[in-house]
Coordinates of C-alpha atoms and ligand atoms in Angstrom, one line a residue:
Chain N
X1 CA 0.0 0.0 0.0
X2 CA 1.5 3.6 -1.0
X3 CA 1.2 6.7 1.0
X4 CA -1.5 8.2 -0.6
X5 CA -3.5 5.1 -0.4
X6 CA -2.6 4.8 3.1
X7 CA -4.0 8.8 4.1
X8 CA -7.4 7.4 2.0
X9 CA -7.7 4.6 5.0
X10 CA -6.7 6.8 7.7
X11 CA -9.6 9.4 6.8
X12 CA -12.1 6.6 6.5
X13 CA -10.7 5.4 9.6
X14 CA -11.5 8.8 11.2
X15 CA -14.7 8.6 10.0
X16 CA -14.9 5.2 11.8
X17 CA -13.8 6.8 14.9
X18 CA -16.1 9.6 14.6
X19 CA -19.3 7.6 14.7
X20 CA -18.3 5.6 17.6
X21 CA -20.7 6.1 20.7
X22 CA -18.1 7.3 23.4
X23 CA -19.7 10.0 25.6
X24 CA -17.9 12.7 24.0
X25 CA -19.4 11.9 20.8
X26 CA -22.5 12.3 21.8
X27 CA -21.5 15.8 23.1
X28 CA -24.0 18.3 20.5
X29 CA -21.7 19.0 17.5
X30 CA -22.4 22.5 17.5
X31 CA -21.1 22.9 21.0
X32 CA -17.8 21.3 20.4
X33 CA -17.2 23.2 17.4
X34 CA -17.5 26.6 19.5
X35 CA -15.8 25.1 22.1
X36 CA -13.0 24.5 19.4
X37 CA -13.2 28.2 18.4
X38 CA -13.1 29.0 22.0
X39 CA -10.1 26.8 22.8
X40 CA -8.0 27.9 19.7
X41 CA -8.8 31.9 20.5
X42 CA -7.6 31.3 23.8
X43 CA -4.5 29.1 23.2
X44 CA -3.4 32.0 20.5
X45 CA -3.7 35.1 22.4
X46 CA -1.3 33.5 24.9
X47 CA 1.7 36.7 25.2
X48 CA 4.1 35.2 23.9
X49 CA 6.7 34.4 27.0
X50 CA 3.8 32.8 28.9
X51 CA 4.8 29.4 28.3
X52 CA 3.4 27.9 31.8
X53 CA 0.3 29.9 32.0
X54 CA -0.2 28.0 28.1
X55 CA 0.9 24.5 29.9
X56 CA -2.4 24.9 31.4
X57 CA -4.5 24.9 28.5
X58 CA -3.4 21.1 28.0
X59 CA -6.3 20.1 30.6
X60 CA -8.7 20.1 27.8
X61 CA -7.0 18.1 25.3
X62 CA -6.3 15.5 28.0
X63 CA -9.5 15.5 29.3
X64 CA -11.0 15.0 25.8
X65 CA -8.5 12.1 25.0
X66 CA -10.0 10.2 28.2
X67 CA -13.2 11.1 27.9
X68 CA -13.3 10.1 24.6
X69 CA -11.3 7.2 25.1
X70 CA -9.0 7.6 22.3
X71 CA -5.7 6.9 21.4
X72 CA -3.2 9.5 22.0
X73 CA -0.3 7.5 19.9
X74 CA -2.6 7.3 17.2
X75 CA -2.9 11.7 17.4
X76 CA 0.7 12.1 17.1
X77 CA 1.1 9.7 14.6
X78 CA -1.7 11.0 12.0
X79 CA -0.4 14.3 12.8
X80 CA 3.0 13.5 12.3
X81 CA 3.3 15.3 8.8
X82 CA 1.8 18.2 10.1
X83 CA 3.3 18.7 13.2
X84 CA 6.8 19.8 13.0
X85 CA 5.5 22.0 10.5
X86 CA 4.0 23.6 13.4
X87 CA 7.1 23.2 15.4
X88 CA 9.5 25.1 12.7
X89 CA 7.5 28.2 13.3
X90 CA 9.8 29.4 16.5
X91 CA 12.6 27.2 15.6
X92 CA 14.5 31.0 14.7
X93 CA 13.1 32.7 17.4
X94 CA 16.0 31.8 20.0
X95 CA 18.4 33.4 17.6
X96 CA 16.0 36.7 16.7
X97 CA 15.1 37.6 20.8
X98 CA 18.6 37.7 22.3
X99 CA 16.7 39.4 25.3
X100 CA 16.6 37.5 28.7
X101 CA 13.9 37.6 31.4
X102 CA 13.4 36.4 35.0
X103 CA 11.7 33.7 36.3
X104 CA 11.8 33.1 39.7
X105 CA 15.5 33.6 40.4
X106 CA 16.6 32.2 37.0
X107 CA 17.9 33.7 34.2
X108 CA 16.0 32.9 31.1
X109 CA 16.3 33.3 27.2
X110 CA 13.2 34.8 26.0
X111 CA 13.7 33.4 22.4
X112 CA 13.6 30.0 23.9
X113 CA 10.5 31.0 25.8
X114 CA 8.9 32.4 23.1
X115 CA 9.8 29.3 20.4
X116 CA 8.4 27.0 23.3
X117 CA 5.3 29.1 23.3
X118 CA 4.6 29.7 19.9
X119 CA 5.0 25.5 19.5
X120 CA 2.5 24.8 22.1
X121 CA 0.3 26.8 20.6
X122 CA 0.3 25.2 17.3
X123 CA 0.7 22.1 18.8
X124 CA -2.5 22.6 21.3
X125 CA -4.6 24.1 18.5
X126 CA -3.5 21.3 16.3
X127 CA -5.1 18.7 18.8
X128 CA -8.3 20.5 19.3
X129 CA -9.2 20.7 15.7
X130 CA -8.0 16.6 15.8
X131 CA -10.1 15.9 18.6
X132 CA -13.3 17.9 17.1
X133 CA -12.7 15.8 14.1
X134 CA -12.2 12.1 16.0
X135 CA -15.4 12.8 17.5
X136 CA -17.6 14.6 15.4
X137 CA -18.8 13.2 12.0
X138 CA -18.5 15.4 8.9
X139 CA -22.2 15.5 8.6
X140 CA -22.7 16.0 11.8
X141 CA -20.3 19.2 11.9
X142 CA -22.0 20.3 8.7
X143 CA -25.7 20.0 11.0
X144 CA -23.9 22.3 13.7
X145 CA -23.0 24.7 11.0
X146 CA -26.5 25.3 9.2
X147 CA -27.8 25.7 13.1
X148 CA -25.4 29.1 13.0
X149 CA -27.2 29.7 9.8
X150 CA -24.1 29.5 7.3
X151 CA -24.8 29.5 4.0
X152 CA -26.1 26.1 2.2
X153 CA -23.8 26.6 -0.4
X154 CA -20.7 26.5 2.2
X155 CA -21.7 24.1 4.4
X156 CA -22.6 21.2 1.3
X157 CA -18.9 22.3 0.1
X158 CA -17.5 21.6 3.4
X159 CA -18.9 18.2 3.4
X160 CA -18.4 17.4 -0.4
X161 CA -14.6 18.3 0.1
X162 CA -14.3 15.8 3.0
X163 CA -15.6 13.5 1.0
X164 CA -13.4 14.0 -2.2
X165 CA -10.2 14.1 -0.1
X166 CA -10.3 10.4 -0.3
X167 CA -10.9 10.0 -3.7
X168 CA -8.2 12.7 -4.3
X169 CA -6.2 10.6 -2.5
X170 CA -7.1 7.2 -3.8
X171 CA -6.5 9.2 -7.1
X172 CA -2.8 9.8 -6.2
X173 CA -2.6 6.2 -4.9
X174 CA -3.3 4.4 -8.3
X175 CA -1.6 7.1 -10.9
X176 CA 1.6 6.6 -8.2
X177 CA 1.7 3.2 -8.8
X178 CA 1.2 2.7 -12.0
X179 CA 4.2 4.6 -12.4
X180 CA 6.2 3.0 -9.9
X181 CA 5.2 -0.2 -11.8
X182 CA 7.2 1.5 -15.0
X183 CA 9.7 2.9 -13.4
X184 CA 11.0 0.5 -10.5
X185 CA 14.2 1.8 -9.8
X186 CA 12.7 5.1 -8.9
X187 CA 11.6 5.8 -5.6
X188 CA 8.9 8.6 -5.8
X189 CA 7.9 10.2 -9.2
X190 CA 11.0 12.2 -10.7
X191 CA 10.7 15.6 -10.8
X192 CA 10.4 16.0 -14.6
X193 CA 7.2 14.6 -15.0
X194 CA 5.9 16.4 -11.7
X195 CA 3.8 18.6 -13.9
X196 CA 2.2 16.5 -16.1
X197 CA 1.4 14.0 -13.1
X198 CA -0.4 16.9 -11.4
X199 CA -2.2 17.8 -14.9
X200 CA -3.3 14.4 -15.3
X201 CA -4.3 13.8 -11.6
X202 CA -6.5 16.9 -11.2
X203 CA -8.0 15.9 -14.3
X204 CA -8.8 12.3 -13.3
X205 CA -9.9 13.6 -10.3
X206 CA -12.0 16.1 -11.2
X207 CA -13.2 13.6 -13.5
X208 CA -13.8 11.3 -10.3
X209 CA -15.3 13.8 -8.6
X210 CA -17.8 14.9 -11.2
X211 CA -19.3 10.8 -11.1
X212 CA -19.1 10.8 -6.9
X213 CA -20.7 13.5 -7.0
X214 CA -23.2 12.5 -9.8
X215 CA -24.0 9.3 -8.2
X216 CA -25.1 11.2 -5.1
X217 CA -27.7 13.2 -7.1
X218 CA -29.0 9.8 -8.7
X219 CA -29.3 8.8 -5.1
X220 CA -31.5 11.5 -4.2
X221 CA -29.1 13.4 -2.5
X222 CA -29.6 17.3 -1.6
X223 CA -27.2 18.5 0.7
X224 CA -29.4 20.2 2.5
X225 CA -31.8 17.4 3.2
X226 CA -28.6 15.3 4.2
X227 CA -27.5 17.1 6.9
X228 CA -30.1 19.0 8.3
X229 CA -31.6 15.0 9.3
X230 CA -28.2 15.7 11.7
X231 CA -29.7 18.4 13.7
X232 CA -30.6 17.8 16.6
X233 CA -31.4 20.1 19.5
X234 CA -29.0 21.2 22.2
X235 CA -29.9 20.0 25.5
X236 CA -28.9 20.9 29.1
X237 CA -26.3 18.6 29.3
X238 CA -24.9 19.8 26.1
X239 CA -24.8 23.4 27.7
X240 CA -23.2 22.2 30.7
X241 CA -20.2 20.6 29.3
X242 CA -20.0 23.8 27.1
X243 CA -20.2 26.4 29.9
X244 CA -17.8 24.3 32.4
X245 CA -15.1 24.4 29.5
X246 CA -15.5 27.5 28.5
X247 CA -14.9 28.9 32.0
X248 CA -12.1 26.9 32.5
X249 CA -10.4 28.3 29.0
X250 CA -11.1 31.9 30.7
X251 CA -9.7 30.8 33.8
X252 CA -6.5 29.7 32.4
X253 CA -6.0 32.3 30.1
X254 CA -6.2 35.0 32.1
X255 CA -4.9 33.6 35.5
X256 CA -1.5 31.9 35.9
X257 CA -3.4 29.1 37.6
X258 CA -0.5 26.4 37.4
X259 CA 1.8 28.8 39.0
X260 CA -0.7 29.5 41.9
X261 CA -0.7 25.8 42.5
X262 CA 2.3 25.1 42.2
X263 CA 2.6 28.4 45.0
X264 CA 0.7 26.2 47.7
X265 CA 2.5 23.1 47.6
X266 CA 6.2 24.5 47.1
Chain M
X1 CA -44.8 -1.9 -9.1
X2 CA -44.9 0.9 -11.3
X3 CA -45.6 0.2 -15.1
X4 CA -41.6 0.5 -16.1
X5 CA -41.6 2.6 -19.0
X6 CA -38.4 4.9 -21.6
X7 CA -39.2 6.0 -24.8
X8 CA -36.6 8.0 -26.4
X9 CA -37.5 9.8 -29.4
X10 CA -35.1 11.5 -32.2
X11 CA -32.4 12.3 -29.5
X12 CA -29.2 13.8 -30.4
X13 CA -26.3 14.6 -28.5
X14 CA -22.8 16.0 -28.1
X15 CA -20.2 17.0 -25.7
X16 CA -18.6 19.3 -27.6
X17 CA -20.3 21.3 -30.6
X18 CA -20.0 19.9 -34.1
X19 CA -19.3 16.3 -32.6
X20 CA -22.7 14.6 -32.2
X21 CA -22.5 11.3 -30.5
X22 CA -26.1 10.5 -30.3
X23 CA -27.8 11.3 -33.6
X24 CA -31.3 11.3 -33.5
X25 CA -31.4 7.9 -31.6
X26 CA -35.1 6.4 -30.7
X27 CA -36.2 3.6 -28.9
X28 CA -38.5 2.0 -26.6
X29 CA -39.0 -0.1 -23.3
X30 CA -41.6 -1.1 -21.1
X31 CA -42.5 -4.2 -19.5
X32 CA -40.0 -6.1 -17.0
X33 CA -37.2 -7.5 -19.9
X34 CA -33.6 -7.4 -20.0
X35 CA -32.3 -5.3 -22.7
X36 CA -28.4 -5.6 -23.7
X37 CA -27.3 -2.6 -25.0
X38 CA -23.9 -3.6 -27.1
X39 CA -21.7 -1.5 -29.3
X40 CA -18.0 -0.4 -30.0
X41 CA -16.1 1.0 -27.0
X42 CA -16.7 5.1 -27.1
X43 CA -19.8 4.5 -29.4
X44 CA -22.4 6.4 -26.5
X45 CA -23.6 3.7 -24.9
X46 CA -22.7 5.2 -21.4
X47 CA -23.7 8.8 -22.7
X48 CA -26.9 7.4 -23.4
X49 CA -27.7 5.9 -20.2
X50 CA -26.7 9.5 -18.5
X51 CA -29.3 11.0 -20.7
X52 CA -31.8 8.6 -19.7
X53 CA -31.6 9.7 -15.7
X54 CA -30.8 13.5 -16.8
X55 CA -27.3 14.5 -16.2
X56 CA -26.7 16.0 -19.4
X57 CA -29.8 18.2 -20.1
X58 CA -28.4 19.6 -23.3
X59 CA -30.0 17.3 -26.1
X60 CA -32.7 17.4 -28.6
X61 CA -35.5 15.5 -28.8
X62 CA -37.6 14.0 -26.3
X63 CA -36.9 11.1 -23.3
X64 CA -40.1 10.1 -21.4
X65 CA -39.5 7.8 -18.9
X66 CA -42.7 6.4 -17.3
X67 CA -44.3 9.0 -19.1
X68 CA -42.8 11.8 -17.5
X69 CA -40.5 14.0 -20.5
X70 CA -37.2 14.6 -18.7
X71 CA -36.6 17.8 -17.7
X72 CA -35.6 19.4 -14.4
X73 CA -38.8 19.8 -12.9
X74 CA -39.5 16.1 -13.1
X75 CA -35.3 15.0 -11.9
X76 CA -36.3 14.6 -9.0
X77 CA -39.5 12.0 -9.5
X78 CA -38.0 10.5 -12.4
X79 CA -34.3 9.7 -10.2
X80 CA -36.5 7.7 -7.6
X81 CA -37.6 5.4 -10.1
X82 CA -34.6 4.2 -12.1
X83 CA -31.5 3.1 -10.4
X84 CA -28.4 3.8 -12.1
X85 CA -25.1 1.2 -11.8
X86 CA -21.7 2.7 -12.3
X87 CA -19.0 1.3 -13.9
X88 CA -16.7 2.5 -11.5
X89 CA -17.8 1.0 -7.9
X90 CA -15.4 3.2 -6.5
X91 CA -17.5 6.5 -7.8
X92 CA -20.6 4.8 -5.8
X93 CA -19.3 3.6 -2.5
X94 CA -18.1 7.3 -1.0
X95 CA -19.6 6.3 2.7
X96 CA -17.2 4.5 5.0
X97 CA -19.4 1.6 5.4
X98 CA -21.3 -0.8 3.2
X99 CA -24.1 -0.4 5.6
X100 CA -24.4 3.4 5.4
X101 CA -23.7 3.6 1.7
X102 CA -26.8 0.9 0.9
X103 CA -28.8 3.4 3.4
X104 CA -28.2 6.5 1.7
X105 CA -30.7 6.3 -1.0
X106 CA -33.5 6.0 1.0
X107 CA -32.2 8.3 4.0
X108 CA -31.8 11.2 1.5
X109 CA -35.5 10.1 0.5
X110 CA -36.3 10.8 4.3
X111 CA -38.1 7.6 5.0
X112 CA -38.3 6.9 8.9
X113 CA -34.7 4.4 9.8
X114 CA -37.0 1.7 10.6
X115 CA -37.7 1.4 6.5
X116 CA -33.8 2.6 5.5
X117 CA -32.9 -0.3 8.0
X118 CA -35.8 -3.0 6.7
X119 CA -34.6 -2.0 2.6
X120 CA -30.5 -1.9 3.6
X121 CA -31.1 -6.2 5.1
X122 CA -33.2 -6.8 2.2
X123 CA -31.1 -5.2 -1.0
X124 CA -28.2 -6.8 0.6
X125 CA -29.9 -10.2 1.1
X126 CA -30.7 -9.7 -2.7
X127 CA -26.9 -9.3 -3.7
X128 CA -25.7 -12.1 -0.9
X129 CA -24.1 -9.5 1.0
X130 CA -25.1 -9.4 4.5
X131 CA -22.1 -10.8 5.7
X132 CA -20.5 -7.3 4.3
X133 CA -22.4 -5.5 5.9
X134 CA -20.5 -3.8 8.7
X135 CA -17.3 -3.6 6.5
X136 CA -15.3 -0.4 5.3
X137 CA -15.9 0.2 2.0
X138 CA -12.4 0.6 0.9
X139 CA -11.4 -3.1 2.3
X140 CA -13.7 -4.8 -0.4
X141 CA -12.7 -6.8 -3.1
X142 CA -13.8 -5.6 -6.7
X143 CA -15.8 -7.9 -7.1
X144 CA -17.7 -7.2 -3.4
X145 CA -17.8 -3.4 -4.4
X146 CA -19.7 -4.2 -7.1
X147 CA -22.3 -6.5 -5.4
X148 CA -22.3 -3.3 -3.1
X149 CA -23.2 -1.0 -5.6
X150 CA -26.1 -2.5 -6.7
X151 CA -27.3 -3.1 -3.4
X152 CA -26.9 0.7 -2.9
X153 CA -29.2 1.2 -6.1
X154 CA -32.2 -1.4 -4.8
X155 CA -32.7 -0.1 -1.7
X156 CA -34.1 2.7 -3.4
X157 CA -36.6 0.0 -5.1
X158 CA -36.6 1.4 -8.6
X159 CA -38.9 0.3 -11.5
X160 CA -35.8 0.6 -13.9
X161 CA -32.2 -0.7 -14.0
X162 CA -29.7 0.9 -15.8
X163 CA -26.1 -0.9 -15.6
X164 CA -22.7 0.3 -17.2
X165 CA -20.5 -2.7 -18.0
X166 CA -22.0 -4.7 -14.4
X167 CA -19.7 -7.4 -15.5
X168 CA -16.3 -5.4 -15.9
X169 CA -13.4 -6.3 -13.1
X170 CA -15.9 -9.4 -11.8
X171 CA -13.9 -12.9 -11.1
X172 CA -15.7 -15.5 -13.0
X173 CA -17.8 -16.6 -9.9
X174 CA -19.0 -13.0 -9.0
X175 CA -20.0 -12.8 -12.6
X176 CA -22.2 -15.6 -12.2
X177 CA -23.7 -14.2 -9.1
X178 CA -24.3 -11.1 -10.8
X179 CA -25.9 -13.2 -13.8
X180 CA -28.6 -14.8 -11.2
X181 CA -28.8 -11.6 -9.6
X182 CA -30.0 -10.1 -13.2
X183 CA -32.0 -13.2 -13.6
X184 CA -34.4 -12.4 -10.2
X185 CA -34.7 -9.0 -9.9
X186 CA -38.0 -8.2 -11.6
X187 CA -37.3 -4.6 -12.5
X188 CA -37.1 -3.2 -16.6
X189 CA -33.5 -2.9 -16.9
X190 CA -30.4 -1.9 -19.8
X191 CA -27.9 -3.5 -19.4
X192 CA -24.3 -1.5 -21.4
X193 CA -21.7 -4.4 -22.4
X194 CA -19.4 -5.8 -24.1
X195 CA -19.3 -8.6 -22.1
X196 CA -21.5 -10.6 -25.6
X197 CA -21.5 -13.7 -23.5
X198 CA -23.5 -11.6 -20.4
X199 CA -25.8 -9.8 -22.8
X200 CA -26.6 -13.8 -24.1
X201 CA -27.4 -15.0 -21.1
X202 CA -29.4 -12.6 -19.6
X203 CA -30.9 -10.0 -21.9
X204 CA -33.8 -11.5 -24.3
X205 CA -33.4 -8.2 -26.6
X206 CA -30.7 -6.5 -27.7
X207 CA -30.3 -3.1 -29.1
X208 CA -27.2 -2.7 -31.2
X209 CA -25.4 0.8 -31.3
X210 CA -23.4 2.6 -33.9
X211 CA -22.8 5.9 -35.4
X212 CA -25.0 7.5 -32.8
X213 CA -28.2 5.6 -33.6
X214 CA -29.6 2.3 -32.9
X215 CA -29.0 0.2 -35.7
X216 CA -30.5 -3.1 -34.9
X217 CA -33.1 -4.1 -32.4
X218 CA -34.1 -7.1 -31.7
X219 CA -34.0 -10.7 -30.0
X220 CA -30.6 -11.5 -28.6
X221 CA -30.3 -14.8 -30.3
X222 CA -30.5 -13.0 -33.4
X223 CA -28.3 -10.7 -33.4
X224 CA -25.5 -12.3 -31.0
X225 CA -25.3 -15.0 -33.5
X226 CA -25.0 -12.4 -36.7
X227 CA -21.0 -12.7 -36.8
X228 CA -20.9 -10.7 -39.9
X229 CA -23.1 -8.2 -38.4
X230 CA -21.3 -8.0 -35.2
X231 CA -18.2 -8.0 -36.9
X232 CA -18.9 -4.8 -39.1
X233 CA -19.2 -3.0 -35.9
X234 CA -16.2 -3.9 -34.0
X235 CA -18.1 -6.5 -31.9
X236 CA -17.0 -10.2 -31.9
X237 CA -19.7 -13.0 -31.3
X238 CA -19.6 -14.5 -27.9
X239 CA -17.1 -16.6 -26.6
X240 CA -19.6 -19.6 -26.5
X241 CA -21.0 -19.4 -30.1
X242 CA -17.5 -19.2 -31.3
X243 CA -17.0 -22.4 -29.6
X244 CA -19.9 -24.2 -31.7
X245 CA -19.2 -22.3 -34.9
X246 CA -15.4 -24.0 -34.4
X247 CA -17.0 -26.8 -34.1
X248 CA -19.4 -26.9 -36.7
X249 CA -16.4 -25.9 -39.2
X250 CA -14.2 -28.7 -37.5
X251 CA -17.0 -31.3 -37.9
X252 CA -17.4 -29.7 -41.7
X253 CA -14.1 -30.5 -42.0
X254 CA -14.3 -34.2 -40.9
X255 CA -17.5 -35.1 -43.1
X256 CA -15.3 -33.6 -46.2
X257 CA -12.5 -35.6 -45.4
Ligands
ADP301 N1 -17.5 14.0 -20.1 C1 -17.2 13.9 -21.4 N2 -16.7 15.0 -22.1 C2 -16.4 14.9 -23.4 N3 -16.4 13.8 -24.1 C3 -16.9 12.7 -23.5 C4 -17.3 12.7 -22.1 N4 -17.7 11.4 -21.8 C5 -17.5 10.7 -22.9 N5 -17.1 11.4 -23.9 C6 -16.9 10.9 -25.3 O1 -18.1 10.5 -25.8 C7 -17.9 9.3 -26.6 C8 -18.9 8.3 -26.1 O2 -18.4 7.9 -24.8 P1 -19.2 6.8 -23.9 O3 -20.6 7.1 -23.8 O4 -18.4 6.7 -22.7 O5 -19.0 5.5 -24.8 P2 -19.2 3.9 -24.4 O6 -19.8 3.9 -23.1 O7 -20.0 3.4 -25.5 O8 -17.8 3.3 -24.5 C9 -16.5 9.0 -26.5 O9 -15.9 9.4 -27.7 C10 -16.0 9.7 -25.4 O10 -14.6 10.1 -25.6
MG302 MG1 -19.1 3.2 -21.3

């Protein structure tokens, strides 16, 4: 199995994953996509030498993982392209901010504080949106999005692109191979025919799309029919979970809570 | 069941402009039959069953199909009564799971789950896949997928069948599954091949295509045994008649000896 094949499996597995019936799935879509919002807003507007008063925000991806019972192995390693992308972002800023700041009685580089910071912060908003999508089907997302009145047209694109990733990817998966077949020495596609292997991909899968998405309208679907069946309305519970979290976000963001505990025991 | 009904009258078609591939084409179908619908490779045979359930709305002439002309106001009525099979599983089965792709016909029809669930046992009891039934789609064999895809097109219970090459990519027993399969199911149904030995064993007429028209219609037998015919439009007779022709000339030989 090839690589691109292999991301086609992991999103259906996802998908999988998504429609289990773990207690945080059943958590109303539309609240754990705010509370995503929320938890990203918050983690971002961290300043940017407050790496311990960040550590904090991990509570919620933690408790989400056990809640949820999922696999926190199986985070890192679908998001092991994207991550140190994430990570490269401060990787200069030791060597930009020569400045030095206190902390406690230490002496402290603030480019070093600042890198740290800015890679939690991609890495903590990385695992929200990871955990929104581990527990949250695409169609349901696409319910909680029509209940903030987006527009139709948006929403059915939303879910029509989660859908043609895969074939995009299965796509890549069978034009790869047939090359590899032809070319065995090779490893990858050489860089000379890059452009024509992109030509002919997005036409093949425009191409694939156009019939997905023809086969759906044969099938009677309207996307606005589809998910809309998803809605469902919010209930007590739902607010609860949403209100606790919240709060907490507000409480970590603005007071350096793990440095107040760590005050009483020390 | 509905009376099962197409009539296609002077229809002509193109992709691009000045390159008609259906040229004032007719024919028509009603009843419960198998009808093969044979012809080169690229002759239209596909374009014309995408007219049929109105994808391309650009031709001339007229398509009824249970009476109703197709047009956009009646898409919607007219896409609930034939079920469309295509050649490529792969564009069918987009859902993870067998199970949810067979249910999405008649969930996007909003029928109450206790139907969706009652049609999904029974299309994939008609297709001898319930054991599938709680697979991913992407860990099926081709031959599975296919078996699949129909099941995703009766749970919708249309009066009218229209396949695209059903048999390519099927392993010689899945092809004989899909031959009962064609055998029992009681809809009105096309059937696009070039698969002649399919077309003989299940369709009882036969329209031949060519030059963007229907050139012969008529019984199977017929016209699956007209080599000459066949021949003069790329199309070789079926594997088994060739046997018994060989034959017939070997025996030939003998009694000349
Ligand atoms: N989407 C399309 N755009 C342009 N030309 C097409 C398209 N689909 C098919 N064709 C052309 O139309 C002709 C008929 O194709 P098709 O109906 O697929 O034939 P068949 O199914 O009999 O093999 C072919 O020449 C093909 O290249
Ligand atoms: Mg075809």
């Amino acid at each position: 199995m090839n690589r691109a094949e292999g991301a086609a499996r992991e999103i259906s597995r996802l998908d999988m994953l998504a429609r289990r019936d773990q207690r945080v799935n059943r958590i109303h879509p539309l609240v754990k996509f705010l509370l995503t919002v929320g938890y990203i807003a918050a983690v971002v507007s961290f300043p940017k030498y407050d790496v311990f008063g960040l550590l904090g925000m991990m509570v919620y991806p933690i408790a989400t993982f056990l809640l949820g019972e999922l696999s926190v192995r199986d985070a890192f390693r679908r998001l092991r392209v994207v991550l140190p992308l994430v990570c490269v972002a401060g990787l200069f800023n030791p060597l930009l901010d020569q400045n030095r700041v206190r902390l406690g009685d230490v002496w402290i580089s603030a480019g070093v504080l600042s890198m740290l910071t800015l890679m939690g912060k991609g890495v903590f908003s990385l695992l929200a949106s990871y955990l929104l999508i581990a527990t949250t089907t695409a169609e349901a997302l696409c319910g909680a999005l029509s209940m903030l009145r987006l527009p139709e047209a948006v929403i059915t694109q939303f879910l029509l692109t989660f859908r043609y990733i895969t074939v995009l990817l299965e796509e890549v998966g069978r034009m790869t191979q047939a090359y590899a077949l032809r070319a065995p020495r090779q490893k990858g596609v050489h860089r000379k025919v890059w452009g024509p292997f992109a030509g002919q991909l997005l036409l093949r899968s425009m191409d694939r799309a156009n019939e997905v998405y023809e086969s759906m309208l044969l099938r009677g679907f309207s996307g606005k029919r589809f998910y809309q069946r998803q809605r469902t309305p919010l209930c007590g519970r739902d607010l609860a979970y949403g209100a606790f979290w919240l709060a907490l976000f507000a409480l970590f963001r603005f007071f350096p809570v793990l440095l107040l505990v760590g005050g009483i025991f020390l | 069941m509905r009376e099962a009904e197409i009539a296609v009258e002077g229809v002509s078609f193109g992709y691009e402009k000045g390159r008609k591939i259906l040229k004032e084409l007719s024919f028509q179908a009603s009843g419960t039959e198998n009808i093969g619908l044979i012809g080169e490779n690229g002759v239209g045979k596909s374009t014309l069953l995408k007219l049929l359930v109105g994808l391309y709305p650009e031709f001339t002439g007229t398509i009824r199909i249970g009476g109703m002309p197709v047009e956009k106001k009646n898409l919607a009525k007219i896409r609930s009564q034939i079920g469309y099979v295509f050649q490529d599983s792969d564009s069918q089965l987009f859902c993870a799971s067998v199970d949810e792709d067979v249910a999405f016909a008649p969930r996007n029809y909003g029928l109450p789950e206790a139907e969706v669930e009652r049609r999904v046992e029974r299309a994939l009891a008609m297709t001898g896949t319930l054991h599938l039934r709680d697979r991913k789609n992407y860990s099926l064999s081709g031959g599975e997928k296919k078996l699949v895809a129909i099941a995703g097109i009766l749970s919708m219970s249309p009066d009218i069948l229209l396949m695209d090459e059903p048999s390519a990519a099927l392993d010689p027993k899945n092809r004989r599954r899909l031959i009962g399969i064609l055998h029992e199911l009681p809809q009105l149904k096309i059937i696009a091949s070039h698969d002649m030995d399919l077309i003989l064993d299940t369709c009882s007429r036969t329209l031949l295509m060519a030059d963007g028209r229907i050139v012969r219609d008529g019984a199977t037998e017929e016209i699956l045994r007209d080599g000459e015919l066949l021949e003069a439009h790329g199309l070789e007779l079926p594997l088994r008649l060739q046997g018994q022709i060989e034959i017939m000339s070997g025996k030939m030989r003998t009694d000349i000896l």
